[in-house]
Short mmCIF file of C-alpha atoms and ligand atoms in Angstrom, two decimals:
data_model
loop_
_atom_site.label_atom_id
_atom_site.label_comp_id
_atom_site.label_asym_id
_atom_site.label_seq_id
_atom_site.Cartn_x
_atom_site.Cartn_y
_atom_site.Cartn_z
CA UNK A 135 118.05 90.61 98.23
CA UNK A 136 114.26 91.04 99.26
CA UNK A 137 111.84 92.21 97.31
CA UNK A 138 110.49 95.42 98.43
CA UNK A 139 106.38 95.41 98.89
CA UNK A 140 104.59 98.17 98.43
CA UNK A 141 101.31 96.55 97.99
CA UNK A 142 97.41 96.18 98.53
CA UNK A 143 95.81 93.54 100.58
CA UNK A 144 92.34 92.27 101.75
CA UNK A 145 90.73 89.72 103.93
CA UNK A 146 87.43 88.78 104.45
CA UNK A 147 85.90 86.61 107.19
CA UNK A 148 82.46 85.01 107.25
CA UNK A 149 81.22 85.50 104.27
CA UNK A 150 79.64 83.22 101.59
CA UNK A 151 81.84 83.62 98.26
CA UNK A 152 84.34 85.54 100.15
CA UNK A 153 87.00 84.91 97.45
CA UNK A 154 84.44 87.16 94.62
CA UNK A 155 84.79 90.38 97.36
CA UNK A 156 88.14 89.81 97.54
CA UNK A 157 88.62 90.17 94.24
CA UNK A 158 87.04 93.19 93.81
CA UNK A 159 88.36 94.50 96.55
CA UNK A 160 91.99 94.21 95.08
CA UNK A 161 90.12 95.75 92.18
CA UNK A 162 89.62 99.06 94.25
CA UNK A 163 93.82 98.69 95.47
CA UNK A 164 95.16 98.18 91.67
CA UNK A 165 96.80 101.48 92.09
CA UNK A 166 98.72 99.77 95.21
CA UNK A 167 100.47 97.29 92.69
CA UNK A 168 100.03 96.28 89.27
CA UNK A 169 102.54 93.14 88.97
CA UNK A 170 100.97 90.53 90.53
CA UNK A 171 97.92 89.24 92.00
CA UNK A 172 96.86 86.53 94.44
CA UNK A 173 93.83 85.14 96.42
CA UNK A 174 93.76 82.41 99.35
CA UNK A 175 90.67 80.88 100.20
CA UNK A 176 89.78 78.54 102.98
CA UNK A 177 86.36 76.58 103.59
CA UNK A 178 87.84 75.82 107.11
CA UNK A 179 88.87 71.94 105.90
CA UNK A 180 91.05 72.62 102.74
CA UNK A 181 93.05 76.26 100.86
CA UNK A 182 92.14 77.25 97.49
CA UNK A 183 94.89 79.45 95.62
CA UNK A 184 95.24 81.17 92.47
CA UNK A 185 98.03 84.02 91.54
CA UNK A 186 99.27 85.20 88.81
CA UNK A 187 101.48 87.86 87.02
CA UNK A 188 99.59 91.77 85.80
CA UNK A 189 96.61 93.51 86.93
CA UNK A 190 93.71 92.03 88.45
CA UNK A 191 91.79 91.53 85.84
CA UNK A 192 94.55 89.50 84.11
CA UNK A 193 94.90 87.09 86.81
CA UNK A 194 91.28 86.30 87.76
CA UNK A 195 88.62 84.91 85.74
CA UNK A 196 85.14 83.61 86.00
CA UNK A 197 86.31 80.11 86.83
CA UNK A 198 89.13 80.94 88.98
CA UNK A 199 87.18 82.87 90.91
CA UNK A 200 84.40 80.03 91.43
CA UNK A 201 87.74 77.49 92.18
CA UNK A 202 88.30 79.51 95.41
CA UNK A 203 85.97 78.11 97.48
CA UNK A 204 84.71 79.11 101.04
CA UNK A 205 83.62 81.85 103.51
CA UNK A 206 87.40 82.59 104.40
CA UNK A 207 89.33 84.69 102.06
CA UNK A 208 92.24 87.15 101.50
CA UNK A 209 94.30 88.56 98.41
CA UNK A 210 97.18 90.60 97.79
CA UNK A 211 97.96 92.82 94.68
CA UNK A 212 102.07 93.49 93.85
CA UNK A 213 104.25 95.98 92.98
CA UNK A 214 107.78 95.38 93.16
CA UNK A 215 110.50 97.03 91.27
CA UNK A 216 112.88 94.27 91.96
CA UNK A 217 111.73 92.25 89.16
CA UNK A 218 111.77 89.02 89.89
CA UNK A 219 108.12 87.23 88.77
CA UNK A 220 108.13 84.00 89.80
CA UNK A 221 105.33 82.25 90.55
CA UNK A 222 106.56 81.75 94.26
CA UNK A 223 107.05 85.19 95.15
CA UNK A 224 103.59 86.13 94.16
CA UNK A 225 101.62 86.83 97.48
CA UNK A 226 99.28 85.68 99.43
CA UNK A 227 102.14 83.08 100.28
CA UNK A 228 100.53 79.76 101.53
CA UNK A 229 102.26 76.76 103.40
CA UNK A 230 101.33 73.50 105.56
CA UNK A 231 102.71 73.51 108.99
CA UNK A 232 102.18 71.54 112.13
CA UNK A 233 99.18 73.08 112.90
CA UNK A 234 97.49 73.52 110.09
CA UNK A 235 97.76 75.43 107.01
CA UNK A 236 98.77 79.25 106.72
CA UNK A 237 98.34 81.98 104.17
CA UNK A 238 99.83 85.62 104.74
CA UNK A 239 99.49 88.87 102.98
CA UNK A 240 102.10 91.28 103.37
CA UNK A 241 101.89 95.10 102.63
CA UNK A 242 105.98 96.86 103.66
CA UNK A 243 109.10 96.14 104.09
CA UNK A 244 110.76 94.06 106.58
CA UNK A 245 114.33 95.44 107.20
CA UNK A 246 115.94 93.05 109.37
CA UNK A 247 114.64 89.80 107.28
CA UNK A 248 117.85 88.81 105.64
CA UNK A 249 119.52 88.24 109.13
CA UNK A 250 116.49 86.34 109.93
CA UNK A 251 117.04 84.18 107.17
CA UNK A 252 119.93 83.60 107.63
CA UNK A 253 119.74 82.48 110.74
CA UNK A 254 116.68 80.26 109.74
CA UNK A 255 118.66 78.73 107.04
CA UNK A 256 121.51 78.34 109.17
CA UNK A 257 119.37 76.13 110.70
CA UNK A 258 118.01 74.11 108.33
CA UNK A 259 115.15 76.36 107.30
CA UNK A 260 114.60 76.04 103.06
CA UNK A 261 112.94 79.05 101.85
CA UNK A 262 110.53 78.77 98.87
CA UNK A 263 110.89 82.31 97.45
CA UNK A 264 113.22 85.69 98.31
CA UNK A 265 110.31 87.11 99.49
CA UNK A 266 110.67 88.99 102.87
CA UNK A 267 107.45 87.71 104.22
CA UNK A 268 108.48 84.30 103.76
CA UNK A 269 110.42 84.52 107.16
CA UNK A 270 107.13 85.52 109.10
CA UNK A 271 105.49 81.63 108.37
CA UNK A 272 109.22 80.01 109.14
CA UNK A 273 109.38 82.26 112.64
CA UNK A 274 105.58 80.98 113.54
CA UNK A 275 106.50 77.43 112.38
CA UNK A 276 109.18 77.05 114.04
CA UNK A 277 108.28 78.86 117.74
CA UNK A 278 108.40 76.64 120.30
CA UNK A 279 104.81 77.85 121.65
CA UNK A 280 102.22 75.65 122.24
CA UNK A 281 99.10 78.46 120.88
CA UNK A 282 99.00 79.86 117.45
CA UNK A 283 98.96 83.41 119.12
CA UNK A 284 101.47 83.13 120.69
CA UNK A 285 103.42 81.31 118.34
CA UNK A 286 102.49 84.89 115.90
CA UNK A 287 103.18 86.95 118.69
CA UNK A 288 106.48 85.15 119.30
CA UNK A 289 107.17 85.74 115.44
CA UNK A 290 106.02 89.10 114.69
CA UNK A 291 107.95 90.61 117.62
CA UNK A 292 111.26 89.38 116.40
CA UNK A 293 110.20 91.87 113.05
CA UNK A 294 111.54 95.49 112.19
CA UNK A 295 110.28 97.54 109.54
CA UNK A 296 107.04 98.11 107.86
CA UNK A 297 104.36 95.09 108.05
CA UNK A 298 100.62 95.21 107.43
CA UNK A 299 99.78 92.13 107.64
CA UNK A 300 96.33 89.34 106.97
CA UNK A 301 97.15 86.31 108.01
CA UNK A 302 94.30 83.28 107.51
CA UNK A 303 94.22 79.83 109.25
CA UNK A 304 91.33 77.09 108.55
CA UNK A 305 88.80 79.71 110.78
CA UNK A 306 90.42 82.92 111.07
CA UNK A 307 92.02 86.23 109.91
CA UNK A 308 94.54 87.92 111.65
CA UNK A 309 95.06 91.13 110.99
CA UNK A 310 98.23 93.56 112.27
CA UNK A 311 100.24 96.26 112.04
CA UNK A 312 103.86 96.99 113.00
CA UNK A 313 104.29 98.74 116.47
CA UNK A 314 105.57 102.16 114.09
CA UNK A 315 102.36 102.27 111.98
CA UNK A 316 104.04 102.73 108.30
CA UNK A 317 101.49 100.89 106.33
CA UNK A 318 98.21 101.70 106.52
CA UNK A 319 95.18 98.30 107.48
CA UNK A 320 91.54 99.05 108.37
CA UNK A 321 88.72 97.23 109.34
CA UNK A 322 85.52 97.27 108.01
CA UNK A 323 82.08 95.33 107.74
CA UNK A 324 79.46 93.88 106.04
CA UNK A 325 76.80 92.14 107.37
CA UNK A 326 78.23 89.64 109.27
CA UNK A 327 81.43 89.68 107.69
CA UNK A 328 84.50 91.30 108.79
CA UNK A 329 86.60 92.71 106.53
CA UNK A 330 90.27 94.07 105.82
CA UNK A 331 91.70 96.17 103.67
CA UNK A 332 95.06 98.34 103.22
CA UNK A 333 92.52 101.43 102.09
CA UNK A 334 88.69 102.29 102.55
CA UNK A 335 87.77 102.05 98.89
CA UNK A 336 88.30 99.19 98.75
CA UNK A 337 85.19 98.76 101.14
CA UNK A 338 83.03 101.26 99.28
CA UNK A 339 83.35 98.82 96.31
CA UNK A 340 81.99 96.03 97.96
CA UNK A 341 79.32 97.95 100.18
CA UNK A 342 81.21 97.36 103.87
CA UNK A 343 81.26 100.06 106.61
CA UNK A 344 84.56 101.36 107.18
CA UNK A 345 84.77 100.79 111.01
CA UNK A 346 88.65 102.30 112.01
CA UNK A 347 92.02 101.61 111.42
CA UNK A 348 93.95 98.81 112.97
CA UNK A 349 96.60 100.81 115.43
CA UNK A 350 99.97 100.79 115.46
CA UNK A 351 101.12 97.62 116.92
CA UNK A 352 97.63 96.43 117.26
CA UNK A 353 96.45 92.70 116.41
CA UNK A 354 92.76 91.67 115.43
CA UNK A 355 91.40 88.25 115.47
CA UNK A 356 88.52 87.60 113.73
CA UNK A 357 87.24 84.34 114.31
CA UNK A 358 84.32 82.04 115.66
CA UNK A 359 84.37 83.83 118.80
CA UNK A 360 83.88 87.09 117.21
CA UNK A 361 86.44 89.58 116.86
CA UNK A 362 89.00 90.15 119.52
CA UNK A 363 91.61 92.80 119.42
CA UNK A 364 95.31 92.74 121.60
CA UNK A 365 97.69 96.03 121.80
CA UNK A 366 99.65 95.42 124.25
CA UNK A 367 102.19 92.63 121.77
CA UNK A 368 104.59 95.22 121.07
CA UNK A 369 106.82 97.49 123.53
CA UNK A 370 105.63 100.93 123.02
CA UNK A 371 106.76 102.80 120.34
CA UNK A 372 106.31 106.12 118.66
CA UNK A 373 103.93 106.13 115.57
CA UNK A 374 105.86 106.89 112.19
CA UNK A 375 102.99 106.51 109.45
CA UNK A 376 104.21 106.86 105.82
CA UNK A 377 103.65 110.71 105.32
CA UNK A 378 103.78 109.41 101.57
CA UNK A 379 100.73 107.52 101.56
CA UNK A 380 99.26 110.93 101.95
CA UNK A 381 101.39 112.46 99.13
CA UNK A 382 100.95 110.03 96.42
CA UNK A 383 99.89 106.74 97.18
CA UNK A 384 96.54 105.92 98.63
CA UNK A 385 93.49 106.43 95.91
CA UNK A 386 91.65 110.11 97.15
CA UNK A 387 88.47 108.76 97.77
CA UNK A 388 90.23 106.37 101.03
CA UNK A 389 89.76 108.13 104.29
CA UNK A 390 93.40 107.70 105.87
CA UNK A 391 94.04 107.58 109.86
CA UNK A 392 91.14 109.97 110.31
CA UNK A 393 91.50 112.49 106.87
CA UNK A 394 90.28 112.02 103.63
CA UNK A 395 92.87 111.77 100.93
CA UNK A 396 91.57 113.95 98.50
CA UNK A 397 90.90 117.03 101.22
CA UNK A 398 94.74 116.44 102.09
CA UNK A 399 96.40 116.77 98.81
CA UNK A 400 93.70 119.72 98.05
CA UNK A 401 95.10 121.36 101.32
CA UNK A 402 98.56 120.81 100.47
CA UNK A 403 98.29 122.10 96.91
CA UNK A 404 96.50 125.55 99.09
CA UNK A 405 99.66 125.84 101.27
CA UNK A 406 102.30 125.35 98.26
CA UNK A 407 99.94 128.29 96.86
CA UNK A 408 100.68 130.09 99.96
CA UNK A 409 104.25 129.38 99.90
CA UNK A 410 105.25 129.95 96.01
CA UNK A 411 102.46 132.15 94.40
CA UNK A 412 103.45 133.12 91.06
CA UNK A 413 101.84 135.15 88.24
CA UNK A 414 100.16 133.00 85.63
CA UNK A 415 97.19 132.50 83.58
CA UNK A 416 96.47 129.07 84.33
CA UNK A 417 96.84 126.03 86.96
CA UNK A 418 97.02 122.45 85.32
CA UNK A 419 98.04 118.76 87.31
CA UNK A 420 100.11 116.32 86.07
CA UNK A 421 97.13 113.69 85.93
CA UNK A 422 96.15 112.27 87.96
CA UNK A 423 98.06 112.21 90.49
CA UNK A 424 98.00 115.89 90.75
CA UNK A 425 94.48 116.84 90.05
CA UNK A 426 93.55 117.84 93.91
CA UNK A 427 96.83 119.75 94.46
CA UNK A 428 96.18 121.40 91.58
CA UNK A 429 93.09 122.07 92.49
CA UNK A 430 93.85 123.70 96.36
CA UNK A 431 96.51 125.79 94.14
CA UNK A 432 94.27 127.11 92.01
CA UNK A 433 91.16 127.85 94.82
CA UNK A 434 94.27 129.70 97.03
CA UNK A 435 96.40 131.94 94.50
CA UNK A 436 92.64 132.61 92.13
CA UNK A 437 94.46 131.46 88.76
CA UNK A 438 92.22 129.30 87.23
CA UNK A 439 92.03 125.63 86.75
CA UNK A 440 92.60 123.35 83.24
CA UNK A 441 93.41 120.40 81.74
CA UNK A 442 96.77 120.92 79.79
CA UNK A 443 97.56 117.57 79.91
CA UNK A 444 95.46 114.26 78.71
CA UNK A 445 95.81 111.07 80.17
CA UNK A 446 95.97 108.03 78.38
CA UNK A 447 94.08 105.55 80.96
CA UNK A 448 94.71 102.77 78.92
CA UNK A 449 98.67 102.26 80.35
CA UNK A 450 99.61 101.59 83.50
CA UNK A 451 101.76 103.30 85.55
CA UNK A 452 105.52 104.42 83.85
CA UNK A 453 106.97 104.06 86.90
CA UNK A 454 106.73 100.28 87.20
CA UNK A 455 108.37 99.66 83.81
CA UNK A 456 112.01 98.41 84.66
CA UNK A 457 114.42 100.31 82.50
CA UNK A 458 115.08 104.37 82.38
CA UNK A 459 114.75 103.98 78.42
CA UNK A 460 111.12 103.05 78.42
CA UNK A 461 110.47 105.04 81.31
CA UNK A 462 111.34 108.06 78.95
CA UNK A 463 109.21 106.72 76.47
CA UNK A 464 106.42 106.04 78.92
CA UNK A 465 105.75 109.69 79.82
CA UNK A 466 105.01 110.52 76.08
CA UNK A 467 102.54 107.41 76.21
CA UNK A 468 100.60 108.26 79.60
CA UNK A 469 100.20 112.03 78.82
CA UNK A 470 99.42 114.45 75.66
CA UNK A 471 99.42 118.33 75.79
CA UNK A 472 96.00 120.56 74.87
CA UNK A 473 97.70 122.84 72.48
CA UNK A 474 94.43 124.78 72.71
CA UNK A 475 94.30 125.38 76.50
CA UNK A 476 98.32 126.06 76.68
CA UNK A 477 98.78 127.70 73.79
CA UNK A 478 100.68 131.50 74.78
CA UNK A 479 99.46 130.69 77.98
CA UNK A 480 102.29 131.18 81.28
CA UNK A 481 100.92 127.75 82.69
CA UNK A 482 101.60 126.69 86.66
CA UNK A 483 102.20 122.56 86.68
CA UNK A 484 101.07 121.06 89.35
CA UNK A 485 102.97 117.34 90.56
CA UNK A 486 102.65 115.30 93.75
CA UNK A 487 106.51 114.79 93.92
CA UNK A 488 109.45 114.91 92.15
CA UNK A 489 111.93 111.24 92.55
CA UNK A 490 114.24 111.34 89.52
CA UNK A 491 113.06 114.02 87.78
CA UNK A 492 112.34 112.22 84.53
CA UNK A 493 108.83 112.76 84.52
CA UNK A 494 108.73 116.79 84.99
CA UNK A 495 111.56 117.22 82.38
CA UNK A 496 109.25 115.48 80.34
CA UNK A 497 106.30 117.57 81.10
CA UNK A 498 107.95 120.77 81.28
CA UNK A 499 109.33 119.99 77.76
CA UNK A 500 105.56 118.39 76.40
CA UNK A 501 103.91 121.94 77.88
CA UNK A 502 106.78 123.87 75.93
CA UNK A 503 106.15 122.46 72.58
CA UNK A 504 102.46 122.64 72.58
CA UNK A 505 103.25 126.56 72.93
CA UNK A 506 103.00 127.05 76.55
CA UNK A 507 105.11 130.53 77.34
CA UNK A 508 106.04 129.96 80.49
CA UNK A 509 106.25 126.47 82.94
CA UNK A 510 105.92 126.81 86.71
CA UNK A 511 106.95 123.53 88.05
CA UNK A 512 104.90 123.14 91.62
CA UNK A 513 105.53 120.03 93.44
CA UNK A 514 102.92 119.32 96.63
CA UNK A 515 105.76 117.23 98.78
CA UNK A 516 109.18 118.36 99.85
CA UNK A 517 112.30 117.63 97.78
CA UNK A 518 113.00 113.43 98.31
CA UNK A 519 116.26 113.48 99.17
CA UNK A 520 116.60 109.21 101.02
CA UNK A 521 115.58 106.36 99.81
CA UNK A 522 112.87 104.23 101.69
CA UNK A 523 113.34 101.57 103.41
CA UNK A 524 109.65 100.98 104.74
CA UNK A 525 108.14 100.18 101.60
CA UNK A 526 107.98 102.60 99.54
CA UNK A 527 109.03 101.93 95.96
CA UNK A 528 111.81 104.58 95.71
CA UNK A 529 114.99 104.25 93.96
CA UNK A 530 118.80 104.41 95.30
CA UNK A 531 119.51 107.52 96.80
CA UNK A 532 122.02 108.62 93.78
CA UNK A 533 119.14 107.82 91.66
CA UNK A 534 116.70 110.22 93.80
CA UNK A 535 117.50 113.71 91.85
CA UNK A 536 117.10 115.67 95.07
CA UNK A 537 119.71 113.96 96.76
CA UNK A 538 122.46 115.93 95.36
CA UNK A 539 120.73 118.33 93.27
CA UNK A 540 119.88 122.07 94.31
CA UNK A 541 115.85 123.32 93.54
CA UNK A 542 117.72 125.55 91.43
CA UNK A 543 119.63 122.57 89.56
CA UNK A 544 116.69 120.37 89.56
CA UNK A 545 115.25 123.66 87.81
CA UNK A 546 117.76 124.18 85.43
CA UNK A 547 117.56 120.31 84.77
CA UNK A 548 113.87 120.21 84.12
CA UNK A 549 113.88 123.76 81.95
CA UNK A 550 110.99 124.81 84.40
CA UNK A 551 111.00 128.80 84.32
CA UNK A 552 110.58 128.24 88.15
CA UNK A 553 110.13 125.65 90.29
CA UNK A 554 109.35 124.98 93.88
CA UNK A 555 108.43 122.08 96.21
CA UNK A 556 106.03 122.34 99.56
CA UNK A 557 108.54 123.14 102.26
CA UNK A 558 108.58 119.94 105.47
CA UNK A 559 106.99 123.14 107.61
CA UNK A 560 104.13 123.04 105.26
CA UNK A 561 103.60 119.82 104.89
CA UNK A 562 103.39 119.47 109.00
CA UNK A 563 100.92 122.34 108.85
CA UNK A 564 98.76 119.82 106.60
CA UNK A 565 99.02 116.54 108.22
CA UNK A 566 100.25 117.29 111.62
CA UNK A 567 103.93 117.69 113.01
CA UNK A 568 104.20 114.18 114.77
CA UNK A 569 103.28 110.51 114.17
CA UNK A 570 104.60 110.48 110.27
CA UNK A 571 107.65 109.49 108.98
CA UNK A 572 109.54 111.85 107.33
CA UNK A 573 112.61 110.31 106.28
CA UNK A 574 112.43 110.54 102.36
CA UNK A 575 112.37 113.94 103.14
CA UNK A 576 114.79 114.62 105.99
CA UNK A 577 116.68 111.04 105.94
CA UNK A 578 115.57 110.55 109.71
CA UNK A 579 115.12 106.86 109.59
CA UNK A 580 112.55 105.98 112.24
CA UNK A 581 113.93 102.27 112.08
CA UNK A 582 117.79 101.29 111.52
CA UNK A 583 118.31 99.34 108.33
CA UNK A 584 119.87 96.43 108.82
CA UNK A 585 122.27 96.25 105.63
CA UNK A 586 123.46 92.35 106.83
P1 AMP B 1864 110.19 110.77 88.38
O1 AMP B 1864 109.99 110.85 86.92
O2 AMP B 1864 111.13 109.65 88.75
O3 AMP B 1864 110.62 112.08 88.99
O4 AMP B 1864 108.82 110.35 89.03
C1 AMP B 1864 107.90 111.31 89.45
C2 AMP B 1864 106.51 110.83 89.23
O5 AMP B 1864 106.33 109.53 89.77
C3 AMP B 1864 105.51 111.75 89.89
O6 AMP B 1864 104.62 112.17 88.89
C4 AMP B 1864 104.81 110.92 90.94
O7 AMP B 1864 103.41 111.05 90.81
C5 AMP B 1864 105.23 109.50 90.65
N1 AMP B 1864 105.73 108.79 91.86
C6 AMP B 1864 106.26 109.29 92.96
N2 AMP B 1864 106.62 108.31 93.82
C7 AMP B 1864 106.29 107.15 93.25
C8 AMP B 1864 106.40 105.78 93.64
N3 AMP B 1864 106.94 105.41 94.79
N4 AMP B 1864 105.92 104.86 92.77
C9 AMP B 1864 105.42 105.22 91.61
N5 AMP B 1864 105.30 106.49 91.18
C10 AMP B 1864 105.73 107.45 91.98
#
């Protein structure tokens, strides 16, 4: 079994300290994964690593920081719900191979990588971790190509799925992403330096100018001789960018394949107002994922805005905690009721999505007891009904409550007086009707899985 990545990564090239921006930079992605961390640096002779299991800030210190020498560097923060921490599996993987040495950052899923492995072991191949990426550094090692593009090229095309990838050598970052676009990459600079990053906050932190995104399929070199780009690796494919990046995952202030995130959940939060006004007295988001939805609600159906709920900033995320029985508990510990702003109130809730439903039972239940009169559940995403396979941390599909639950059940189920989701035909109206992939939503899988 493969891990599933749903990460953050950066690279920076050409810059003095590089592993210090990199570190911050996977300070601006700790919402991208909270499990693990891991930096690669190069002075072009010899690779510094350090990784390490929990947030940034856990992993790095002063003096690991100043042990990662050199101008070259790239990091990678976690988040896998498959559980396994070892030390091996913790990304930016690194390995010595004929030509050199080789560190990769991977941000997605690759779908077809346990029939690559197999193959590769098959053959002889002995694989370090169960990390999916792992195959990418056996397929380059191993082509039979006499250039280290084309040995990459030879590699990466053999992949299906999601892959964002940075990929450093002794004097270079590659940077790429799959032909279907799932994962977001962009490109960014500072001074001299090139940078990379899976979102542009992560270059507001350190001060570098957002350039573009990498395209679909697109690869970019940055090097001695400057930076070179190649799109034409790939065959042609449509673009299927991860619709939920919009939804839930990016941080608001990125600006995302030409929007801003925060405008886009704002817009969809309007539209869900257009599509399932109700009579209340007040709007409130589940925080904070919620806030700008919340927000557009509020601005479009003129009920007016509060904070019901409190957030305890102090715990991570619930949803990365392993077991449904602290997940329960989790809620309570993330989020308190205002008794004074709910109190007799008929409050509309405001969530980015609903996956097993644990969380707005919760909520409803919180808002209930701190003397809300009425809950109106509002979720700014369509009902998930299909797991991901792209890299997006979702649960089985019998786990996904939408799956084989009615709005009404899923109602009934969360004690909600109403409840309704943003239809797919609003959603399109806010992003666009092509070049996303819908499939958590309407189980059209862009990509085949390959179960083997
Ligand atoms: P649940 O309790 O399983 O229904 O989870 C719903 C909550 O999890 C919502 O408040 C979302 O903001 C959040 N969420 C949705 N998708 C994800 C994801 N892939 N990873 C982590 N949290 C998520």
């Amino acid at each position: 079994m493969n891990l599933k990545e749903y990460c953050g990564i950066v690279g920076i090239y050409n810059k003095s300290e590089a592993a210090n921006y990199v570190y911050l930079g996977l300070h601006a992605l700790q919402h991208r994964g909270q499990e693990a961390a891991g930096i690669v640096s190069t002075d072009g002779i010899q690779f510094y690593e350090h990784k390490g299991c929990g947030l940034v800030n856990d992993v790095f210190n002063k003096n690991s920081i100043s042990s990662l020498r050199g101008n070259v560097a790239i990091g990678h923060n976690r988040y896998s719900t498959f559980g396994d921490d070892s030390i091996a599996n913790i990304q930016p993987l690194f390995a010595h191979f004929d030509m050199g040495q080789i560190a990769i950052a991977h941000n997605g899923n690759i779908i077809n990588a346990n029939r690559i492995k197999k193959k590769l072991v098959d053959d002889g191949a002995i694989f370090n971790s169960n990390s999916d990426t792992e195959v990418i550094i056996h397929l380059i090692a191993r082509s039979q190509k006499t250039t280290f593009f084309d040995r990459l090229t030879d590699a990466v095309k053999v992949l299906k799925g999601a892959f964002s990838l940075i990929i450093m050598r002794e004097n270079e970052i590659y940077a790429i992403r799959d032909p279907w676009g799932f994962r977001p990459l962009s490109m960014g600079k500072l001074d001299d330096a090139t940078v990379f990053a899976s979102e542009t906050c992560a270059f507001d932190l350190i001060g570098a100018e957002f350039i573009r995104d990498i395209s679909p399929g697109e690869i970019v070199v940055a090097g001695n001789e400057g930076v070179k780009h190649y799109s034409n690796v790939f065959d042609a494919t449509n673009e299927k960018k991860c619709v939920f990046e919009y939804i839930y995952f990016s941080r608001p202030d990125s600006y995302l394949w030409g929007k801003n995130i925060y405008s886009i959940r704002k817009r969809m939060g309007e539209v869900l107002a257009e599509e399932s006004f109700v009579e209340a007295d007040i709007v409130i988001p589940t925080p904070d994922s919620g806030v700008p939805a919340a927000l557009g609600f509020s601005k479009k159906s003129g009920i007016p805005f509060d904070f019901g709920l409190i957030r305890n900033h102090y715990v991570g995320r619930t949803f990365i905690e392993p077991t449904q029985t602290i997940r329960h508990f989790g809620v309570r510990l993330k989020l308190n009721p205002s008794k004074d702003v709910l109190k007799d109130k008929r409050v509309v809730v405001v969530d980015d999505s609903i996956v097993r439903g644990t969380t707005s039972k919760r909520i409803v239940k919180m808002l209930k007891s701190a003397g809300a009169k009425e809950v109106h559940l509002r979720i700014s995403s369509p009902p998930v009904i299909s797991p991901c396979f792209y890299g997006m941390d979702t649960p089985t599909k019998r786990e996904l409550i939408a799956s084989s639950h009615s709005t009404e059940e899923i109602r009934k189920y969360t004690t909600a007086d109403s409840l309704e989701y943003l239809s797919i035909e609003g959603l399109k109206k806010v992003v666009g009707e092509t070049g996303y992939c819908f499939a958590c939503f309407d189980g059209n899988y862009p990509v085949e899985f390959d179960r083997e």
